[in-house]
Amino acid sequence: MERNHFLAKTGVLLSASLMFVTLNSFSQLSPESNGNTRPDLTYKQLHSSTLSEQQGLFADGLKLKLDLSVLDEVEEDRFEFDPDAIPADDIYGGMWGNRYVNTYGDLKNAPDTFIVDLENFTMPVDGYMTSNFGRRGSRRYHYGVDLKAQTGDTIYAAFDGKIRVKQYERRGYGYYLVIRHLNGLETVYGHLSKFLVDENDFVKSGQPIGLAGNTGRSFGSHLHFETRFLGKPINPNFIIDFEKKDVHKEEYLVTNSSYRKTSNSSRVVVKNNTGSSPSNYREPTNTVNSNKYVGGEVNYHRIQKGDTLGAIAKRYGISVNKICSLNNITPKTTLRIGKSIRIS
């Protein structure tokens, strides 16, 4: 009797154990997809040698699209935005001051002409011009343009670059920023109410850098905006069409004539409704009469992949030292693809 009871009890335990093992085994199997359950996840490792032949990468069961061209763009950005680099250092001779708008009084061997790349431009604020570049009375001069903005409106970087100056000037700019751009220009943003960036920060074109305000010598909320090269103010109208909120052309040739003042009052705000260039826009000249440093024809070479100073010099029949002298660079200066250098 006891033996039969023991055997029956043992059978029940064995049946329960078999059922547990069976259920546990089935739980490890992937269920069939019926539209109401999560589909099977496929784990797959790709090697670098097969990347170009695959549609994408698989990681942790999630498919990630990988466009190798994006990696090239990232590498290019890293090169241009080296946090330890000074933008346009070869032009400004290593000068990087954080106190004044124009700190280049002692700069020597500055290029007499220079092509500025204006691609990737962003309007600093979406407002119309309220005051132009020009005279203010008999003693003062307005070295930029004023653009309408309400206090708190976002101000954007015009081009890629690095914050050189972040200061406050009670009787002038108020809270203001100066950005040294990769293309060689510098832009000034005055009368801000708040900074959104710090000194020596790298910024992209279109990145918020501050908020508009009414600080300093100002009589109403607006943005005071300047364009400068080597510290010298250039009429922003020569570069930007403020009616269309875009640059006139993809490049601007800076010459000695770019720095000429105008006799017009800053109250003369030119509105252009004809679709043509506004009357206060003009191409700078590079003749002997307008630029004492230039004689004869000026020619440039746009740098392409694989170019070296030696190869460029040989192509145009000049010396490397001559090219360096014309462009205020050294034989060790890195040549950036797409930029232009002077060869005569």
PDB file of C-alpha atoms in Angstrom, residues 91-302:
ATOM      1  CA  ILE A  91      45.273  86.601 -42.471  1.00  0.00           C
ATOM      2  CA  TYR A  92      45.208  88.146 -38.996  1.00  0.00           C
ATOM      3  CA  GLY A  93      48.751  87.111 -38.129  1.00  0.00           C
ATOM      4  CA  GLY A  94      47.839  85.318 -34.916  1.00  0.00           C
ATOM      5  CA  MET A  95      46.224  88.394 -33.347  1.00  0.00           C
ATOM      6  CA  TRP A  96      43.289  87.432 -31.113  1.00  0.00           C
ATOM      7  CA  GLY A  97      42.185  90.087 -28.630  1.00  0.00           C
ATOM      8  CA  ASN A  98      39.079  89.751 -26.466  1.00  0.00           C
ATOM      9  CA  ARG A  99      38.620  93.379 -25.459  1.00  0.00           C
ATOM     10  CA  TYR A 100      38.130  95.687 -28.450  1.00  0.00           C
ATOM     11  CA  VAL A 101      36.318  95.629 -31.797  1.00  0.00           C
ATOM     12  CA  ASN A 102      39.387  96.877 -33.667  1.00  0.00           C
ATOM     13  CA  THR A 103      42.549  95.522 -32.105  1.00  0.00           C
ATOM     14  CA  TYR A 104      44.622  95.389 -35.283  1.00  0.00           C
ATOM     15  CA  GLY A 105      46.300  98.780 -35.342  1.00  0.00           C
ATOM     16  CA  ASP A 106      49.774  97.202 -35.406  1.00  0.00           C
ATOM     17  CA  LEU A 107      48.950  94.499 -37.941  1.00  0.00           C
ATOM     18  CA  LYS A 108      51.570  94.425 -40.687  1.00  0.00           C
ATOM     19  CA  ASN A 109      51.730  92.748 -44.093  1.00  0.00           C
ATOM     20  CA  ALA A 110      47.941  92.616 -44.438  1.00  0.00           C
ATOM     21  CA  PRO A 111      46.717  91.438 -47.854  1.00  0.00           C
ATOM     22  CA  ASP A 112      45.815  94.340 -50.143  1.00  0.00           C
ATOM     23  CA  THR A 113      42.990  92.341 -51.721  1.00  0.00           C
ATOM     24  CA  PHE A 114      41.073  89.361 -50.423  1.00  0.00           C
ATOM     25  CA  ILE A 115      38.168  87.228 -51.648  1.00  0.00           C
ATOM     26  CA  VAL A 116      35.565  86.568 -48.936  1.00  0.00           C
ATOM     27  CA  ASP A 117      33.457  83.431 -49.305  1.00  0.00           C
ATOM     28  CA  LEU A 118      29.853  84.438 -48.519  1.00  0.00           C
ATOM     29  CA  GLU A 119      28.189  81.053 -48.831  1.00  0.00           C
ATOM     30  CA  ASN A 120      26.163  79.747 -45.892  1.00  0.00           C
ATOM     31  CA  PHE A 121      24.990  83.237 -44.837  1.00  0.00           C
ATOM     32  CA  THR A 122      22.221  83.763 -42.269  1.00  0.00           C
ATOM     33  CA  MET A 123      20.455  87.052 -41.568  1.00  0.00           C
ATOM     34  CA  PRO A 124      21.260  88.002 -37.964  1.00  0.00           C
ATOM     35  CA  VAL A 125      17.658  89.048 -37.326  1.00  0.00           C
ATOM     36  CA  ASP A 126      14.479  89.104 -39.398  1.00  0.00           C
ATOM     37  CA  GLY A 127      13.908  92.858 -39.230  1.00  0.00           C
ATOM     38  CA  TYR A 128      13.970  95.765 -41.666  1.00  0.00           C
ATOM     39  CA  MET A 129      16.679  98.448 -41.696  1.00  0.00           C
ATOM     40  CA  THR A 130      15.965 101.475 -39.512  1.00  0.00           C
ATOM     41  CA  SER A 131      19.316 103.269 -39.830  1.00  0.00           C
ATOM     42  CA  ASN A 132      21.936 103.019 -42.553  1.00  0.00           C
ATOM     43  CA  PHE A 133      25.708 103.109 -42.789  1.00  0.00           C
ATOM     44  CA  GLY A 134      26.791 106.770 -42.920  1.00  0.00           C
ATOM     45  CA  ARG A 135      27.098 110.140 -41.190  1.00  0.00           C
ATOM     46  CA  ARG A 136      25.291 111.024 -37.980  1.00  0.00           C
ATOM     47  CA  GLY A 137      25.493 114.769 -37.676  1.00  0.00           C
ATOM     48  CA  SER A 138      28.797 116.519 -38.238  1.00  0.00           C
ATOM     49  CA  ARG A 139      30.987 114.662 -35.746  1.00  0.00           C
ATOM     50  CA  ARG A 140      29.723 111.093 -35.502  1.00  0.00           C
ATOM     51  CA  TYR A 141      29.697 108.257 -37.984  1.00  0.00           C
ATOM     52  CA  HIS A 142      27.557 105.109 -38.021  1.00  0.00           C
ATOM     53  CA  TYR A 143      29.800 102.206 -38.985  1.00  0.00           C
ATOM     54  CA  GLY A 144      27.014  99.651 -39.343  1.00  0.00           C
ATOM     55  CA  VAL A 145      23.311  99.323 -39.961  1.00  0.00           C
ATOM     56  CA  ASP A 146      20.455  99.131 -37.455  1.00  0.00           C
ATOM     57  CA  LEU A 147      17.909  96.357 -37.910  1.00  0.00           C
ATOM     58  CA  LYS A 148      14.492  96.424 -36.262  1.00  0.00           C
ATOM     59  CA  ALA A 149      14.137  93.964 -33.391  1.00  0.00           C
ATOM     60  CA  GLN A 150      12.119  93.766 -30.201  1.00  0.00           C
ATOM     61  CA  THR A 151      13.850  93.182 -26.877  1.00  0.00           C
ATOM     62  CA  GLY A 152      14.183  89.426 -26.501  1.00  0.00           C
ATOM     63  CA  ASP A 153      14.234  88.626 -30.220  1.00  0.00           C
ATOM     64  CA  THR A 154      16.819  85.987 -31.104  1.00  0.00           C
ATOM     65  CA  ILE A 155      20.018  87.131 -32.817  1.00  0.00           C
ATOM     66  CA  TYR A 156      21.862  84.679 -35.068  1.00  0.00           C
ATOM     67  CA  ALA A 157      25.464  84.283 -36.236  1.00  0.00           C
ATOM     68  CA  ALA A 158      25.864  85.462 -39.839  1.00  0.00           C
ATOM     69  CA  PHE A 159      28.568  82.916 -40.747  1.00  0.00           C
ATOM     70  CA  ASP A 160      30.528  80.112 -39.108  1.00  0.00           C
ATOM     71  CA  GLY A 161      33.143  81.444 -36.714  1.00  0.00           C
ATOM     72  CA  LYS A 162      34.405  81.984 -33.190  1.00  0.00           C
ATOM     73  CA  ILE A 163      33.344  84.506 -30.542  1.00  0.00           C
ATOM     74  CA  ARG A 164      36.263  86.910 -30.180  1.00  0.00           C
ATOM     75  CA  VAL A 165      34.702  89.665 -28.045  1.00  0.00           C
ATOM     76  CA  LYS A 166      31.941  89.496 -25.442  1.00  0.00           C
ATOM     77  CA  GLN A 167      31.816  92.869 -23.672  1.00  0.00           C
ATOM     78  CA  TYR A 168      29.707  95.738 -22.348  1.00  0.00           C
ATOM     79  CA  GLU A 169      30.159  99.369 -23.423  1.00  0.00           C
ATOM     80  CA  ARG A 170      27.917 101.797 -21.559  1.00  0.00           C
ATOM     81  CA  ARG A 171      28.230 104.735 -23.983  1.00  0.00           C
ATOM     82  CA  GLY A 172      28.357 102.750 -27.173  1.00  0.00           C
ATOM     83  CA  TYR A 173      27.514  99.179 -28.146  1.00  0.00           C
ATOM     84  CA  GLY A 174      25.968  98.191 -24.802  1.00  0.00           C
ATOM     85  CA  TYR A 175      26.209  94.425 -24.518  1.00  0.00           C
ATOM     86  CA  TYR A 176      27.877  93.318 -27.735  1.00  0.00           C
ATOM     87  CA  LEU A 177      29.626  90.438 -29.493  1.00  0.00           C
ATOM     88  CA  VAL A 178      32.286  90.256 -32.181  1.00  0.00           C
ATOM     89  CA  ILE A 179      32.654  87.073 -34.239  1.00  0.00           C
ATOM     90  CA  ARG A 180      35.744  86.232 -36.283  1.00  0.00           C
ATOM     91  CA  HIS A 181      34.486  84.132 -39.176  1.00  0.00           C
ATOM     92  CA  LEU A 182      36.214  81.360 -41.082  1.00  0.00           C
ATOM     93  CA  ASN A 183      35.891  83.417 -44.266  1.00  0.00           C
ATOM     94  CA  GLY A 184      38.013  86.245 -42.813  1.00  0.00           C
ATOM     95  CA  LEU A 185      35.234  88.730 -42.050  1.00  0.00           C
ATOM     96  CA  GLU A 186      34.317  89.894 -38.575  1.00  0.00           C
ATOM     97  CA  THR A 187      30.770  90.876 -37.592  1.00  0.00           C
ATOM     98  CA  VAL A 188      29.612  93.013 -34.661  1.00  0.00           C
ATOM     99  CA  TYR A 189      26.271  92.624 -32.844  1.00  0.00           C
ATOM    100  CA  GLY A 190      25.408  95.550 -30.549  1.00  0.00           C
ATOM    101  CA  HIS A 191      22.771  96.650 -27.983  1.00  0.00           C
ATOM    102  CA  LEU A 192      21.999  93.074 -26.881  1.00  0.00           C
ATOM    103  CA  SER A 193      19.952  92.312 -23.784  1.00  0.00           C
ATOM    104  CA  LYS A 194      21.445  88.861 -23.162  1.00  0.00           C
ATOM    105  CA  PHE A 195      24.339  86.678 -24.302  1.00  0.00           C
ATOM    106  CA  LEU A 196      23.698  83.082 -25.378  1.00  0.00           C
ATOM    107  CA  VAL A 197      27.354  82.249 -26.045  1.00  0.00           C
ATOM    108  CA  ASP A 198      30.687  82.655 -24.292  1.00  0.00           C
ATOM    109  CA  GLU A 199      34.006  84.109 -25.341  1.00  0.00           C
ATOM    110  CA  ASN A 200      36.010  81.735 -27.601  1.00  0.00           C
ATOM    111  CA  ASP A 201      32.946  79.585 -28.418  1.00  0.00           C
ATOM    112  CA  PHE A 202      32.720  78.235 -31.968  1.00  0.00           C
ATOM    113  CA  VAL A 203      29.361  78.959 -33.589  1.00  0.00           C
ATOM    114  CA  LYS A 204      27.658  77.857 -36.784  1.00  0.00           C
ATOM    115  CA  SER A 205      25.885  80.142 -39.227  1.00  0.00           C
ATOM    116  CA  GLY A 206      22.326  80.566 -37.960  1.00  0.00           C
ATOM    117  CA  GLN A 207      23.157  79.588 -34.387  1.00  0.00           C
ATOM    118  CA  PRO A 208      21.514  81.771 -31.702  1.00  0.00           C
ATOM    119  CA  ILE A 209      24.157  83.984 -30.068  1.00  0.00           C
ATOM    120  CA  GLY A 210      22.141  86.531 -28.102  1.00  0.00           C
ATOM    121  CA  LEU A 211      18.881  88.385 -27.575  1.00  0.00           C
ATOM    122  CA  ALA A 212      18.101  91.820 -28.979  1.00  0.00           C
ATOM    123  CA  GLY A 213      17.857  94.744 -26.583  1.00  0.00           C
ATOM    124  CA  ASN A 214      18.236  98.447 -25.954  1.00  0.00           C
ATOM    125  CA  THR A 215      21.524  98.651 -24.031  1.00  0.00           C
ATOM    126  CA  GLY A 216      24.316 101.185 -24.367  1.00  0.00           C
ATOM    127  CA  ARG A 217      23.851 104.299 -26.530  1.00  0.00           C
ATOM    128  CA  SER A 218      20.509 103.276 -27.944  1.00  0.00           C
ATOM    129  CA  PHE A 219      17.106 104.906 -28.272  1.00  0.00           C
ATOM    130  CA  GLY A 220      14.877 101.924 -28.878  1.00  0.00           C
ATOM    131  CA  SER A 221      15.202  98.161 -29.243  1.00  0.00           C
ATOM    132  CA  HIS A 222      17.178  97.141 -32.315  1.00  0.00           C
ATOM    133  CA  LEU A 223      20.292  95.283 -33.477  1.00  0.00           C
ATOM    134  CA  HIS A 224      23.364  97.268 -34.492  1.00  0.00           C
ATOM    135  CA  PHE A 225      25.203  95.149 -37.071  1.00  0.00           C
ATOM    136  CA  GLU A 226      28.648  95.724 -38.602  1.00  0.00           C
ATOM    137  CA  THR A 227      30.860  93.923 -41.118  1.00  0.00           C
ATOM    138  CA  ARG A 228      34.624  94.416 -40.773  1.00  0.00           C
ATOM    139  CA  PHE A 229      37.837  93.109 -42.289  1.00  0.00           C
ATOM    140  CA  LEU A 230      41.108  93.440 -40.377  1.00  0.00           C
ATOM    141  CA  GLY A 231      39.243  95.736 -38.018  1.00  0.00           C
ATOM    142  CA  LYS A 232      38.177  98.167 -40.740  1.00  0.00           C
ATOM    143  CA  PRO A 233      34.425  98.710 -41.251  1.00  0.00           C
ATOM    144  CA  ILE A 234      32.900  97.828 -44.617  1.00  0.00           C
ATOM    145  CA  ASN A 235      29.464  99.107 -45.559  1.00  0.00           C
ATOM    146  CA  PRO A 236      27.265  96.017 -44.951  1.00  0.00           C
ATOM    147  CA  ASN A 237      25.182  97.010 -47.982  1.00  0.00           C
ATOM    148  CA  PHE A 238      28.139  96.104 -50.204  1.00  0.00           C
ATOM    149  CA  ILE A 239      27.806  92.511 -48.987  1.00  0.00           C
ATOM    150  CA  ILE A 240      24.181  91.991 -47.980  1.00  0.00           C
ATOM    151  CA  ASP A 241      20.888  92.837 -49.691  1.00  0.00           C
ATOM    152  CA  PHE A 242      18.807  93.697 -46.648  1.00  0.00           C
ATOM    153  CA  GLU A 243      15.605  93.808 -48.685  1.00  0.00           C
ATOM    154  CA  LYS A 244      16.046  90.221 -49.859  1.00  0.00           C
ATOM    155  CA  LYS A 245      17.791  89.168 -46.638  1.00  0.00           C
ATOM    156  CA  ASP A 246      20.603  87.491 -48.514  1.00  0.00           C
ATOM    157  CA  VAL A 247      24.079  88.240 -49.845  1.00  0.00           C
ATOM    158  CA  HIS A 248      24.409  89.826 -53.272  1.00  0.00           C
ATOM    159  CA  LYS A 249      26.888  87.227 -54.522  1.00  0.00           C
ATOM    160  CA  GLU A 250      28.673  84.152 -53.229  1.00  0.00           C
ATOM    161  CA  GLU A 251      31.977  86.048 -53.000  1.00  0.00           C
ATOM    162  CA  TYR A 252      33.064  89.591 -52.204  1.00  0.00           C
ATOM    163  CA  LEU A 253      36.392  91.105 -53.235  1.00  0.00           C
ATOM    164  CA  VAL A 254      37.796  93.272 -50.458  1.00  0.00           C
ATOM    165  CA  THR A 255      40.057  96.083 -51.690  1.00  0.00           C
ATOM    166  CA  ASN A 256      41.098  99.434 -50.340  1.00  0.00           C
ATOM    167  CA  SER A 257      37.958 100.971 -51.855  1.00  0.00           C
ATOM    168  CA  SER A 258      35.799  98.764 -49.618  1.00  0.00           C
ATOM    169  CA  TYR A 259      36.675 100.965 -46.638  1.00  0.00           C
ATOM    170  CA  ARG A 260      35.619 104.283 -48.131  1.00  0.00           C
ATOM    171  CA  LYS A 261      33.141 106.296 -46.110  1.00  0.00           C
ATOM    172  CA  THR A 262      30.032 107.769 -47.609  1.00  0.00           C
ATOM    173  CA  SER A 263      28.806 111.340 -47.369  1.00  0.00           C
ATOM    174  CA  ASN A 264      25.207 110.122 -47.075  1.00  0.00           C
ATOM    175  CA  SER A 265      23.349 110.442 -43.805  1.00  0.00           C
ATOM    176  CA  SER A 266      22.615 107.259 -41.885  1.00  0.00           C
ATOM    177  CA  ARG A 267      18.953 108.313 -42.020  1.00  0.00           C
ATOM    178  CA  VAL A 268      18.877 107.535 -45.744  1.00  0.00           C
ATOM    179  CA  VAL A 269      17.447 104.019 -45.790  1.00  0.00           C
ATOM    180  CA  VAL A 270      17.355 102.695 -49.331  1.00  0.00           C
ATOM    181  CA  LYS A 271      14.365 100.531 -50.182  1.00  0.00           C
ATOM    182  CA  ASN A 272      14.578  98.470 -53.330  1.00  0.00           C
ATOM    183  CA  ASN A 273      11.363  97.309 -54.957  1.00  0.00           C
ATOM    184  CA  THR A 274      12.645  96.883 -58.495  1.00  0.00           C
ATOM    185  CA  GLY A 275      14.295  93.503 -58.101  1.00  0.00           C
ATOM    186  CA  SER A 276      17.693  94.955 -58.994  1.00  0.00           C
ATOM    187  CA  SER A 277      20.620  95.746 -56.742  1.00  0.00           C
ATOM    188  CA  PRO A 278      19.935  98.659 -54.388  1.00  0.00           C
ATOM    189  CA  SER A 279      21.529 101.978 -55.253  1.00  0.00           C
ATOM    190  CA  ASN A 280      23.924 101.836 -52.302  1.00  0.00           C
ATOM    191  CA  TYR A 281      25.428  98.559 -53.505  1.00  0.00           C
ATOM    192  CA  ARG A 282      28.495  98.617 -55.709  1.00  0.00           C
ATOM    193  CA  GLU A 283      31.378  96.397 -56.642  1.00  0.00           C
ATOM    194  CA  PRO A 284      34.679  97.467 -55.097  1.00  0.00           C
ATOM    195  CA  THR A 285      37.363  98.445 -57.576  1.00  0.00           C
ATOM    196  CA  ASN A 286      40.959  97.330 -57.542  1.00  0.00           C
ATOM    197  CA  THR A 287      42.569  99.816 -59.892  1.00  0.00           C
ATOM    198  CA  VAL A 288      45.686 101.836 -59.186  1.00  0.00           C
ATOM    199  CA  ASN A 289      43.575 104.957 -58.573  1.00  0.00           C
ATOM    200  CA  SER A 290      41.487 103.338 -55.829  1.00  0.00           C
ATOM    201  CA  ASN A 291      44.063 101.087 -54.216  1.00  0.00           C
ATOM    202  CA  LYS A 292      47.609 102.293 -53.824  1.00  0.00           C
ATOM    203  CA  TYR A 293      48.820  98.782 -53.097  1.00  0.00           C
ATOM    204  CA  VAL A 294      47.602  97.216 -56.321  1.00  0.00           C
ATOM    205  CA  GLY A 295      49.197  97.644 -59.687  1.00  0.00           C
ATOM    206  CA  GLY A 296      48.079  95.806 -62.790  1.00  0.00           C
ATOM    207  CA  GLU A 297      45.765  92.802 -62.997  1.00  0.00           C
ATOM    208  CA  VAL A 298      44.991  90.713 -59.929  1.00  0.00           C
ATOM    209  CA  ASN A 299      44.504  86.966 -60.428  1.00  0.00           C
ATOM    210  CA  TYR A 300      43.437  84.219 -58.059  1.00  0.00           C
ATOM    211  CA  HIS A 301      43.577  80.446 -57.937  1.00  0.00           C
ATOM    212  CA  ARG A 302      40.809  78.422 -56.287  1.00  0.00           C
TER     213      ARG A 302
END
